[in-house]
Short mmCIF file of C-alpha atoms in Angstrom, two decimals:
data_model
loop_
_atom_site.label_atom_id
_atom_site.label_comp_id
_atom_site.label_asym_id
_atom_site.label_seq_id
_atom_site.Cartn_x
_atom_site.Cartn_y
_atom_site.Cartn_z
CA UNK A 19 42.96 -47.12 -81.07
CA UNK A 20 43.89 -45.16 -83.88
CA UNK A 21 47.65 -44.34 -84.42
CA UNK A 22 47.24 -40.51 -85.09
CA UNK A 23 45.22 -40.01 -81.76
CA UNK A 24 47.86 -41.85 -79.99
CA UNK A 25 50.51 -39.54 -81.16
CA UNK A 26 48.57 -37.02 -79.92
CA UNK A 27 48.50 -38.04 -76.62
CA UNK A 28 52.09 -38.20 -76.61
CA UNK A 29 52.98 -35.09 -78.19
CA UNK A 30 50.38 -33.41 -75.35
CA UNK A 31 53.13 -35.41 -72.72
CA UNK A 32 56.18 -33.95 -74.63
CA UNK A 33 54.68 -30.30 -74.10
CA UNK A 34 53.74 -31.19 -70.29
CA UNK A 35 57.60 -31.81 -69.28
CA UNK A 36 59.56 -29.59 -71.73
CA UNK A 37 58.94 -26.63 -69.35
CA UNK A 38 59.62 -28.28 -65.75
CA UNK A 39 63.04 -28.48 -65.71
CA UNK A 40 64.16 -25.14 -67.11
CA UNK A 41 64.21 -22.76 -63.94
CA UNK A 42 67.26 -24.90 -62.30
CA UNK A 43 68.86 -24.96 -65.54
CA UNK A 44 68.88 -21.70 -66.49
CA UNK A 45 69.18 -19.76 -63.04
CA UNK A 46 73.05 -19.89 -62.95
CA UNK A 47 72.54 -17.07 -65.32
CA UNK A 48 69.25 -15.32 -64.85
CA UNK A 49 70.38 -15.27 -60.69
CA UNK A 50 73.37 -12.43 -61.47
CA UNK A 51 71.76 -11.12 -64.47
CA UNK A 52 67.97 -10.07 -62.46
CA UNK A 53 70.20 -9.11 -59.63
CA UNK A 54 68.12 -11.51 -56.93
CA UNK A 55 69.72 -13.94 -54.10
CA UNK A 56 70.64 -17.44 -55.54
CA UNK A 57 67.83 -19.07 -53.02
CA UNK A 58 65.27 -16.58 -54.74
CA UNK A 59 64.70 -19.75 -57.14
CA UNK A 60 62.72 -21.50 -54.74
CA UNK A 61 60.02 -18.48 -54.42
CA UNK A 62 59.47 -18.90 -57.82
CA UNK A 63 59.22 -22.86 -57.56
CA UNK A 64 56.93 -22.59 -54.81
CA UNK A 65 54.21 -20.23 -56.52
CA UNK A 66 54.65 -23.11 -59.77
CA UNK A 67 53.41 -25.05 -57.32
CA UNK A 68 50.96 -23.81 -55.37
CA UNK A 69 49.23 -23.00 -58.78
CA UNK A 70 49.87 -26.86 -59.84
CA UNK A 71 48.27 -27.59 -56.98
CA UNK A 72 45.57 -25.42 -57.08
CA UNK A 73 45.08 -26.15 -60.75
CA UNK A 74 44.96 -30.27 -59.42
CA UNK A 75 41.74 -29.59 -57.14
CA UNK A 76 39.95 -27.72 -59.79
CA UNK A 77 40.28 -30.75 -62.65
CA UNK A 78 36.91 -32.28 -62.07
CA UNK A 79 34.72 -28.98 -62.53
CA UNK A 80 37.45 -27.86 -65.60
CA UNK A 81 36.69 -31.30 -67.34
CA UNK A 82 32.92 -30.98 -66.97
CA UNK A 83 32.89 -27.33 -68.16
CA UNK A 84 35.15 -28.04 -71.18
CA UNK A 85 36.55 -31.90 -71.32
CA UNK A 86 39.51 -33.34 -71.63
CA UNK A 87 40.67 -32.39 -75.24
CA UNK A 88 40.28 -28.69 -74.79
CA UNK A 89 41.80 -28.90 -71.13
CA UNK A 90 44.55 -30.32 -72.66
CA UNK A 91 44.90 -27.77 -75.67
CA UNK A 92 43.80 -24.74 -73.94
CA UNK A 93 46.78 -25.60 -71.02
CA UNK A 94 49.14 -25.92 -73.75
CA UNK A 95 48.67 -22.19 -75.12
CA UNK A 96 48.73 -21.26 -70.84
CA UNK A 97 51.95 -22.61 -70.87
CA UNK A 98 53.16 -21.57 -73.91
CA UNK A 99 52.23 -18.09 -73.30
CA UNK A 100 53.83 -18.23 -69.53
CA UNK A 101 57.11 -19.29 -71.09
CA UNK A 102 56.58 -15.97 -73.16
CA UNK A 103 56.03 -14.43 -70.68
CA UNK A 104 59.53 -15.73 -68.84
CA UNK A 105 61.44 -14.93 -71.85
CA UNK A 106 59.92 -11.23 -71.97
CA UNK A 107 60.49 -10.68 -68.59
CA UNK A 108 62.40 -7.43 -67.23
CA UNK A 109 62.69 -8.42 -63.65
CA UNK A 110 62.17 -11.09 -60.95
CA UNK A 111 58.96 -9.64 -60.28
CA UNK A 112 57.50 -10.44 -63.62
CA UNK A 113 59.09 -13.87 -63.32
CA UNK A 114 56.41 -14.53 -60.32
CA UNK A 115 53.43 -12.88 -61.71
CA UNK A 116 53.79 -15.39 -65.11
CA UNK A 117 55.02 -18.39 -62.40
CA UNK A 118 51.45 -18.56 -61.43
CA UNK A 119 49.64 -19.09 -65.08
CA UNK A 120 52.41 -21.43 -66.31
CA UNK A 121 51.52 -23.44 -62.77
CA UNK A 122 47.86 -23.38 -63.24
CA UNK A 123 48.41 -25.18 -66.80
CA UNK A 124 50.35 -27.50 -66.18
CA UNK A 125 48.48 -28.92 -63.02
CA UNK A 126 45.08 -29.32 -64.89
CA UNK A 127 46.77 -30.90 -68.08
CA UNK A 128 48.73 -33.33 -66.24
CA UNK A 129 45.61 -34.45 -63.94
CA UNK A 130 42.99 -34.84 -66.83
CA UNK A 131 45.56 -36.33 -68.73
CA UNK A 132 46.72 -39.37 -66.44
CA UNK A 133 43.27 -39.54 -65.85
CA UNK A 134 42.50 -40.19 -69.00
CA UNK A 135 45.23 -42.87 -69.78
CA UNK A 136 44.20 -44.48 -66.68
CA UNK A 137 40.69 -44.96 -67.91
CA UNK A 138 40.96 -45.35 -71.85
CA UNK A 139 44.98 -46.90 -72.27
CA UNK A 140 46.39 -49.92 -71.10
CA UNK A 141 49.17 -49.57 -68.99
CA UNK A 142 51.52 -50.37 -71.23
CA UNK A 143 50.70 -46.73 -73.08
CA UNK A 144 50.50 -45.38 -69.42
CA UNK A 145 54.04 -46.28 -68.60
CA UNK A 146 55.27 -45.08 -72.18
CA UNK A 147 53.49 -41.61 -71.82
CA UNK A 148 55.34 -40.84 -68.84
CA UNK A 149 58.44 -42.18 -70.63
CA UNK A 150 57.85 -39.31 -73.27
CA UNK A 151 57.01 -36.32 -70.67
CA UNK A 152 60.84 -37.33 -69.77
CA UNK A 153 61.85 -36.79 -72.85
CA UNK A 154 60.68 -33.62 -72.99
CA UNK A 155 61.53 -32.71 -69.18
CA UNK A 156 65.15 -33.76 -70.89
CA UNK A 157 64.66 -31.86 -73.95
CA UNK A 158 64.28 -28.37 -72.52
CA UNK A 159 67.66 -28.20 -70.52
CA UNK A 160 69.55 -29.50 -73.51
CA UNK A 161 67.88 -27.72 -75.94
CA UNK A 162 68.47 -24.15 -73.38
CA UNK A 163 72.28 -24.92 -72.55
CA UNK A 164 72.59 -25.40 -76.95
CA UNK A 165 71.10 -22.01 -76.80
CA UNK A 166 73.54 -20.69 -73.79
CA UNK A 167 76.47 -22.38 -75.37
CA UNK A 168 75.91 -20.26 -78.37
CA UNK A 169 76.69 -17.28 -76.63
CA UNK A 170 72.32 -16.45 -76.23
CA UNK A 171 70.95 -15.13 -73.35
CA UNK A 172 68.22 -16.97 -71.48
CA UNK A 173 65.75 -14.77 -73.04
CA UNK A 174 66.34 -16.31 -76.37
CA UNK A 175 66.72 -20.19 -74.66
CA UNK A 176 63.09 -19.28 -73.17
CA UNK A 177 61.69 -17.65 -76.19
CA UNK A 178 62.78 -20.48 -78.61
CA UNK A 179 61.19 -23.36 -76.01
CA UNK A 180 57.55 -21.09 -75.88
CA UNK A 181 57.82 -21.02 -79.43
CA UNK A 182 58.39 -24.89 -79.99
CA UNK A 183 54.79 -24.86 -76.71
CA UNK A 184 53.02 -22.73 -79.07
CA UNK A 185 53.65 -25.04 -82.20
CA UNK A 186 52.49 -27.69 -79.92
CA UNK A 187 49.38 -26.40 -78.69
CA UNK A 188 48.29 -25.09 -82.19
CA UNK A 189 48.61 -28.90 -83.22
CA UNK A 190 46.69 -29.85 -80.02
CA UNK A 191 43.54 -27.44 -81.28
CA UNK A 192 43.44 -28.32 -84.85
CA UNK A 193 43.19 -31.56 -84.22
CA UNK A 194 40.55 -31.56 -81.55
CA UNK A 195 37.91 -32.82 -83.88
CA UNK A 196 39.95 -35.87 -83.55
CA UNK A 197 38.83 -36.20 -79.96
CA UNK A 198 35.19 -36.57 -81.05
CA UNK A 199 33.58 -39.44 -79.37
CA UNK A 200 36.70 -41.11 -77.67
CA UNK A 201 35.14 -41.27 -74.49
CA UNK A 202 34.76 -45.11 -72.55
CA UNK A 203 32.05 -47.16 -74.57
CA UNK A 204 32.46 -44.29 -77.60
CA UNK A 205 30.53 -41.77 -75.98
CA UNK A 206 31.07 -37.98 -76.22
CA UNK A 207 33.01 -36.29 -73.17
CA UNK A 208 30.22 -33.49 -72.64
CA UNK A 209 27.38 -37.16 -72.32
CA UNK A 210 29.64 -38.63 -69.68
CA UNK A 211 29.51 -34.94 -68.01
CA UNK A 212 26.51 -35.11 -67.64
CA UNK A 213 25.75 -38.27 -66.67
CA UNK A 214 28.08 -37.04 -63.64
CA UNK A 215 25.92 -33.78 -63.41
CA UNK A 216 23.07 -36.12 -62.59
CA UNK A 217 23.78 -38.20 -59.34
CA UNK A 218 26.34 -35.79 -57.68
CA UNK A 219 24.27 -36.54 -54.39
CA UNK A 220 25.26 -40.35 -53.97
CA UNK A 221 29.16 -39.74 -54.30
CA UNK A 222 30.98 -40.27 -51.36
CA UNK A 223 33.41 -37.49 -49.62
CA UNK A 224 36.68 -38.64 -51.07
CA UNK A 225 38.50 -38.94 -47.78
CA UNK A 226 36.01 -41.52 -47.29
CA UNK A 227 36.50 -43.87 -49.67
CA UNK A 228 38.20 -46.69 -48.68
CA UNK A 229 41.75 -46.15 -49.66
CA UNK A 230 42.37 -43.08 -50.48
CA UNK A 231 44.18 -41.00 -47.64
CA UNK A 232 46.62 -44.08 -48.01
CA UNK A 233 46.69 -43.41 -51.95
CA UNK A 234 47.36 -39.66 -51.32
CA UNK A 235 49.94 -40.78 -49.13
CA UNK A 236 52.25 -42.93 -51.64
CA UNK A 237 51.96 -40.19 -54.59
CA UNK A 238 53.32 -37.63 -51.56
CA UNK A 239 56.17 -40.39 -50.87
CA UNK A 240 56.80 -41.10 -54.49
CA UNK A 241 57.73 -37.50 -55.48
CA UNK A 242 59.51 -37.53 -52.49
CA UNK A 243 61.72 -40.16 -53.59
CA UNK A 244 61.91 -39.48 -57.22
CA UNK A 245 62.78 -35.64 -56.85
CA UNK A 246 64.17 -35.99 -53.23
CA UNK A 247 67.25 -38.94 -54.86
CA UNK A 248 67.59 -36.35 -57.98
CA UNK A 249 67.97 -33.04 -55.85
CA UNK A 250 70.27 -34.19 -52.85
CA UNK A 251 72.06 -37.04 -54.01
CA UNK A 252 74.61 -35.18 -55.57
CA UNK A 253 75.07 -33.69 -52.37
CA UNK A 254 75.43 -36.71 -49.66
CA UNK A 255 78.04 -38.38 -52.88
CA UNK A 256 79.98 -34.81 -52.41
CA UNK A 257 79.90 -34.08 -48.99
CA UNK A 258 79.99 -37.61 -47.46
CA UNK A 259 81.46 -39.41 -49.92
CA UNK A 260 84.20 -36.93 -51.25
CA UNK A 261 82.94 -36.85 -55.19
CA UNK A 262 83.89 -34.35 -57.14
CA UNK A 263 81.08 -31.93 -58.24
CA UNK A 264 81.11 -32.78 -62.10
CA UNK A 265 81.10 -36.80 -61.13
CA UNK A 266 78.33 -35.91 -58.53
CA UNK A 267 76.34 -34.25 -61.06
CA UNK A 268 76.86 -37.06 -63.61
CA UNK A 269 75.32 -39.32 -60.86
CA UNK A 270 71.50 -36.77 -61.23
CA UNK A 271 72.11 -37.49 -64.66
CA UNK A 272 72.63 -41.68 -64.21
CA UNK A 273 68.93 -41.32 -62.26
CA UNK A 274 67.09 -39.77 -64.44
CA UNK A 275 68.43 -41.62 -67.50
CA UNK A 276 67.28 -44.90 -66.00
CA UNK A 277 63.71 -43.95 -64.93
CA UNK A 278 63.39 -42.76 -68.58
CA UNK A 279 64.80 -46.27 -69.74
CA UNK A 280 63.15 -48.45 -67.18
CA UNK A 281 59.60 -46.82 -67.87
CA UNK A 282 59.99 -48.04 -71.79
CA UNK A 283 61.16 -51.50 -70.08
CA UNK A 284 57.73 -51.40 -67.66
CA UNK A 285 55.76 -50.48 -70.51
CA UNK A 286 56.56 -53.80 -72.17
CA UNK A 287 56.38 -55.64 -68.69
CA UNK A 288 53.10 -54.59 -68.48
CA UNK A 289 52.00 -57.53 -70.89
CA UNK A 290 52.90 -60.21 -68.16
CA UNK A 291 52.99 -58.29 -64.94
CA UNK A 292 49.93 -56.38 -63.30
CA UNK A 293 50.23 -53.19 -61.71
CA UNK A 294 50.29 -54.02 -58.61
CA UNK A 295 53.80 -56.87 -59.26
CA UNK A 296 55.14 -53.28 -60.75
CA UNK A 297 54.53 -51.49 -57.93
CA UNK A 298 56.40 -53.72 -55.57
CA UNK A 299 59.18 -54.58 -58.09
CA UNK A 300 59.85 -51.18 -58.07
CA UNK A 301 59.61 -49.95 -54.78
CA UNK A 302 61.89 -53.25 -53.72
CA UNK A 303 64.45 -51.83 -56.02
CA UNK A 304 64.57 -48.76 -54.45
CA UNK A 305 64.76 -50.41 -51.55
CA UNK A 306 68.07 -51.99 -52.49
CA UNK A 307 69.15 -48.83 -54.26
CA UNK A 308 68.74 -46.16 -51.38
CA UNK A 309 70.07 -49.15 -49.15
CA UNK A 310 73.26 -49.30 -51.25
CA UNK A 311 74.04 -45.95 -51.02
CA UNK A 312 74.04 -45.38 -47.41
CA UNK A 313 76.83 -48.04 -47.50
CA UNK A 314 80.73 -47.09 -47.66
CA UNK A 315 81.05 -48.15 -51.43
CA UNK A 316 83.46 -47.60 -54.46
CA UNK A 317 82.64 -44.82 -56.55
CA UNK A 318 80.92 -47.21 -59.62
CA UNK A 319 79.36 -48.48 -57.06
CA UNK A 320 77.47 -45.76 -56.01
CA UNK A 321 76.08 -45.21 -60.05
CA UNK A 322 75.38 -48.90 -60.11
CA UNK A 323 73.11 -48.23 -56.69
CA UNK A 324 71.46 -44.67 -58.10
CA UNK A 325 70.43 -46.99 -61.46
CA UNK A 326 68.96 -49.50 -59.43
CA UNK A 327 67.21 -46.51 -57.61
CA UNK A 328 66.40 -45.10 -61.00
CA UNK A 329 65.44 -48.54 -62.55
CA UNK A 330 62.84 -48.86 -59.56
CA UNK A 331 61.28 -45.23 -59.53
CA UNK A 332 60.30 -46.07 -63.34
CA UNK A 333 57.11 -48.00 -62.69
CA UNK A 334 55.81 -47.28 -59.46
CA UNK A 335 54.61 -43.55 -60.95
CA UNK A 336 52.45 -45.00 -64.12
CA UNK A 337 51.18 -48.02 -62.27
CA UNK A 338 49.65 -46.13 -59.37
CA UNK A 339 48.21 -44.06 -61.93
CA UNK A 340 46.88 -46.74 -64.36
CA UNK A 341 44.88 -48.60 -60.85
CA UNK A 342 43.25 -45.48 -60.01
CA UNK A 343 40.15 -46.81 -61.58
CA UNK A 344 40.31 -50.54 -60.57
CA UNK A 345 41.20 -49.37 -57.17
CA UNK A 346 38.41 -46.24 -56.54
CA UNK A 347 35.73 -46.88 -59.56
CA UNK A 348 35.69 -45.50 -62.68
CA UNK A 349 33.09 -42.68 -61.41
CA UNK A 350 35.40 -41.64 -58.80
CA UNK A 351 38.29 -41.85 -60.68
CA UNK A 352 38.13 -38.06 -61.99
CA UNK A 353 38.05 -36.92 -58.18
CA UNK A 354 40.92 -38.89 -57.01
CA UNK A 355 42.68 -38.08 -59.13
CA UNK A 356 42.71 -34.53 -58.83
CA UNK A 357 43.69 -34.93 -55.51
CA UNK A 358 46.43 -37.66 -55.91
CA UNK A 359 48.12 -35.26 -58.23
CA UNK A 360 47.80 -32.49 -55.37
CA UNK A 361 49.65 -34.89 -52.95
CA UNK A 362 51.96 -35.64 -55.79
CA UNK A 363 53.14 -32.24 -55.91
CA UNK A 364 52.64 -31.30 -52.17
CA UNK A 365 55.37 -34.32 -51.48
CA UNK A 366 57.52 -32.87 -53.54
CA UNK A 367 56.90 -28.99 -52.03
CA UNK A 368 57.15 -30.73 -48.16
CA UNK A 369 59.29 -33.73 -48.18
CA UNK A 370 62.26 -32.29 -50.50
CA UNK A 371 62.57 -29.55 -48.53
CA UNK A 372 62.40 -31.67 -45.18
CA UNK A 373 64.99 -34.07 -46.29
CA UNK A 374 67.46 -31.32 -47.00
CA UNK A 375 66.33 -29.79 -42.96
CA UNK A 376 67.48 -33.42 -41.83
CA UNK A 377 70.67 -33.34 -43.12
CA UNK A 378 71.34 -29.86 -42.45
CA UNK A 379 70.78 -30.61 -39.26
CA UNK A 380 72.34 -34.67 -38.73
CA UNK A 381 74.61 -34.37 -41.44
CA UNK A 382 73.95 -35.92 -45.53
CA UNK A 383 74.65 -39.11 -44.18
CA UNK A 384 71.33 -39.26 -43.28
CA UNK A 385 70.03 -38.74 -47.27
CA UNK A 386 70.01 -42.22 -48.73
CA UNK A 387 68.30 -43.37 -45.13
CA UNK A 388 65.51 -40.98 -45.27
CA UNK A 389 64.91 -42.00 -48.86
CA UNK A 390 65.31 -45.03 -47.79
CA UNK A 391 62.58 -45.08 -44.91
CA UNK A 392 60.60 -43.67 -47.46
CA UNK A 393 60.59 -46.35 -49.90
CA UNK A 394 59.86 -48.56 -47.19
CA UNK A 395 56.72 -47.02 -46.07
CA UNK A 396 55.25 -46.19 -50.22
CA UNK A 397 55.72 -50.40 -50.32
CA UNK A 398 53.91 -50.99 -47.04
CA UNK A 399 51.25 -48.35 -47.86
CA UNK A 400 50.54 -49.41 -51.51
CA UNK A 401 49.78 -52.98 -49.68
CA UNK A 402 47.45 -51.50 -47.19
CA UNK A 403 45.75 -49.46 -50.09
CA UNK A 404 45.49 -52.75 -51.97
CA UNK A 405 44.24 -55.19 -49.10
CA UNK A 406 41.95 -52.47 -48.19
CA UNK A 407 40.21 -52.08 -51.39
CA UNK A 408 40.22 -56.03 -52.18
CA UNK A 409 37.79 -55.60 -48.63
CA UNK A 410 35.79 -52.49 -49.95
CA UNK A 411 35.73 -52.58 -53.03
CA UNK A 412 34.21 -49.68 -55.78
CA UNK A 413 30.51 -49.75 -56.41
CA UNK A 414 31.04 -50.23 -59.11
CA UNK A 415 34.19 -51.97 -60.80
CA UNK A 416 36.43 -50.60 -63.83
CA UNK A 417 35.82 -52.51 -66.60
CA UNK A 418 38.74 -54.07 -68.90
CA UNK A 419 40.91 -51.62 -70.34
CA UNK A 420 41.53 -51.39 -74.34
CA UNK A 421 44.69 -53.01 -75.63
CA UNK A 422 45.34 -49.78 -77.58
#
C-alpha cells in the first residue's frame, strides 16, 4: 500500500485523540475561572458523548452519502472548529453548545475509520493506528500544561491545539484525491455504496446476527476496563493503599504508557499470533494485573501490576476491531461497527460511573475486583462470540487482508 496514504491514515489517528484528553487536563483552571462546580466537568463529558454516540449510529448512512475520505476530513475541520469554539468561549454555557459538534466528529471519524483498517489493513497497521491516536491523546495534555506552564490561559492552550486540528484537516482535504480508488478489490467508495444501496432488503437486523449482542458487550467491558483502571486507580492506591497523590497519579501515567508501548509490541505480534491468541493474551494479563492489585502489595509492586494491566489492555482494543469482518462479513461490517463503537463509548458513560457508585458505597477496595470481574467476563464473552460464529458463520466470509 503506498507509504504516503499510510501516513495519512495515521496522521487522521493523531487528530482523532489529540482532543480527548484535554477537558480533565485543563479543568483545574477553567473550573474557578468560568465560576461552575468542580463536578460540572462531567455535564460536559456526557453531552461529548452522547453526540459520539449518536454520531456512531449514523456512520453507515454518513459513509454512503459521502465515504470514508471525506468523513474523515470533513470530521477533522468539526473538530477543529469545536476546539475553536472551546478556546473562544465566554462561559460554561458555550462550552456545552460546542461539546455537542466536537462529539458528533469525533464519533463518525473514529467508526469509519476502524472500519476501514479492519477491512483494508492488516492488523499489524490496526494495532499501530491505535498506538498513534495515543500519541496524540498524550500530546494534547502535554502540549496544554507547556502552554499553562508558560503563564497562558487555557484559551491560548485550546486555541494553539484547534490550530495544530485545522492544519491537520487542511492536509486531510488536499490530499483526498489520494483516496481515489482505495476501496477492497480497487474499487471506488461511492461503487461499493451502491452496491450496498442495492440489496438493503436481504440484510439481517443486526441484533440478529449471530454474535453480535455478545460483541457489543466486550467493547462496553473493554472501555470499562481501559478508562475504568485509568480513572479510579489512583484512587483505591490513595485511599486503600495510603499513596501519596503525586505517586498515585504517576501510577495513571505507568497505564497509559504501557498500552501505548504494548500496542507497538502487538502490532509486531501480529505476524505470528492471530487475533483471537491477542485477545486472550491480553485479557489474561489483565486478569493477573487487576488480580495483583486487589492484593496487600509493596508500592513497586502495585506499578509492576498496573503495567501488566496496561501491557494487556494494548491488544484486546485493535484485535476486536481488526475481526469485525472475519467475525460478521465484510457486508455487515459497516453496521457493526457503528454500533460496537456506540457500546464502546456507552461502557465507558455506564460502567465508569458504576464502578465509582460501588466503591462509594463498599469502599475502593472493591476497584481492582470489579475490574477484575470485568476482565473475566470480556475473556469468557470474546470465546462465546468466537465459538458462536465458528457455528454461524457470515454469508459470506472476509477475504485475506493486504499485508500493507
Amino acid at each position: 500500500m503506498n507509504a504516503v496514504f499510510l501516513l495519512l491514515i495515521y496522521l487522521a489517528f493523531i487528530s482523532l485523540g489529540l482532543p480527548d484528553t484535554l477537558l480533565g487536563s485543563a479543568w483545574p483552571v477553567m473550573q474557578p475561572e468560568l465560576g461552575v462546580s468542580l463536578d460540572a466537568q462531567g455535564l460536559i463529558t456526557l453531552i461529548v458523548s452522547c453526540a459520539t454516540i449518536l454520531s456512531c449510529l449514523l456512520n453507515e448512512r454518513l459513509v454512503r452519502l459521502l465515504g470514508t475520505a471525506k468523513i474523515t476530513a470533513l470530521s477533522g475541520m468539526v473538530t477543529a472548529a469545536s476546539l475553536l469554539g472551546y478556546a473562544l468561549s465566554p462561559s460554561y454555557l458555550w462550552l456545552l453548545l460546542f461539546s455537542i459538534p466536537l462529539g458528533l466528529g469525533a464519533g463518525s471519524v473514529d467508526t469509519c475509520l476502524n472500519n476501514y483498517a479492519s477491512l483494508h489493513l492488516s492488523a499489524r497497521h490496526v494495532n499501530w493506528l491505535t498506538c498513534f491516536y495515543a500519541l496524540g491523546a498524550s500530546a494534547g495534555p502535554a502540549l496544554l500544561s507547556f502552554i499553562l506552564g508558560r503563564g497562558q490561559s487555557w484559551h491560548t492552550g485550546y486555541f494553539s491545539i484547534a490550530m495544530i486540528q485545522f492544519a491537520i484537516a487542511i492536509v486531510l482535504v488536499l490530499t483526498l484525491p489520494v483516496w481515489r480508488g482505495r476501496d477492497y478489490r480497487g474499487e471506488p467508495l461511492r461503487r461499493t455504496a451502491e452496491h450496498m444501496e442495492k440489496a438493503p432488503q436481504i440484510r439481517r437486523p443486526l441484533l440478529r446476527i449471530p454474535g453480535v449482542l455478545m460483541a457489543l458487550m466486550c467493547y462496553a467491558l473493554f472501555f470499562g476496563i481501559q478508562y475504568g483502571t485509568g480513572l479510579w486507580a489512583p484512587s483505591y492506591l490513595v485511599d486503600a493503599r495510603s499513596f501519596s497523590v503525586e505517586s498515585a497519579a504517576r501510577t495513571a501515567s505507568v497505564f497509559y504508557i504501557c498500552v501505548m508501548v504494548g500496542r507497538i509490541f502487538s502490532g509486531l505480534a501480529t505476524e505470528k499470533c492471530s487475533d483471537k491468541t491477542l485477545v486472550r493474551i491480553g485479557a489474561g494479563l489483565c486478569i493477573v494485573g487487576t488480580f495483583s492489585m486487589a492484593l496487600p502489595l509493596t508500592p513497586p509492586l502495585y506499578y509492576i501490576a498496573l503495567a501488566v494491566t496496561g501491557l494487556g489492555c494494548a491488544p484486546i482494543f485493535p484485535s476486536m476491531i481488526h475481526m469485525t469482518p472475519s467475525r460478521f462479513g465484510r457486508r455487515d461490517s459497516e453496521r457493526v461497527m457503528g454500533i460496537q463503537m456506540a457500546a464502546a463509548y456507552v461502557g465507558n458513560v455506564v460502567l465508569c460511573p458504576l464502578i465509582g457508585v460501588v466503591a462509594e458505597r463498599m469502599g475502593t477496595r472493591t476497584i481492582p475486583w470489579l475490574l477484575f470481574i470485568m476482565c473475566i467476563a470480556i475473556l469468557c464473552l470474546s470465546e462465546c462470540v468466537d465459538r458462536t460464529v465458528a457455528r454461524h458463520p457470515p454469508e459470506e466470509q472476509a477475504q485475506p487482508m493486504p499485508s500493507a
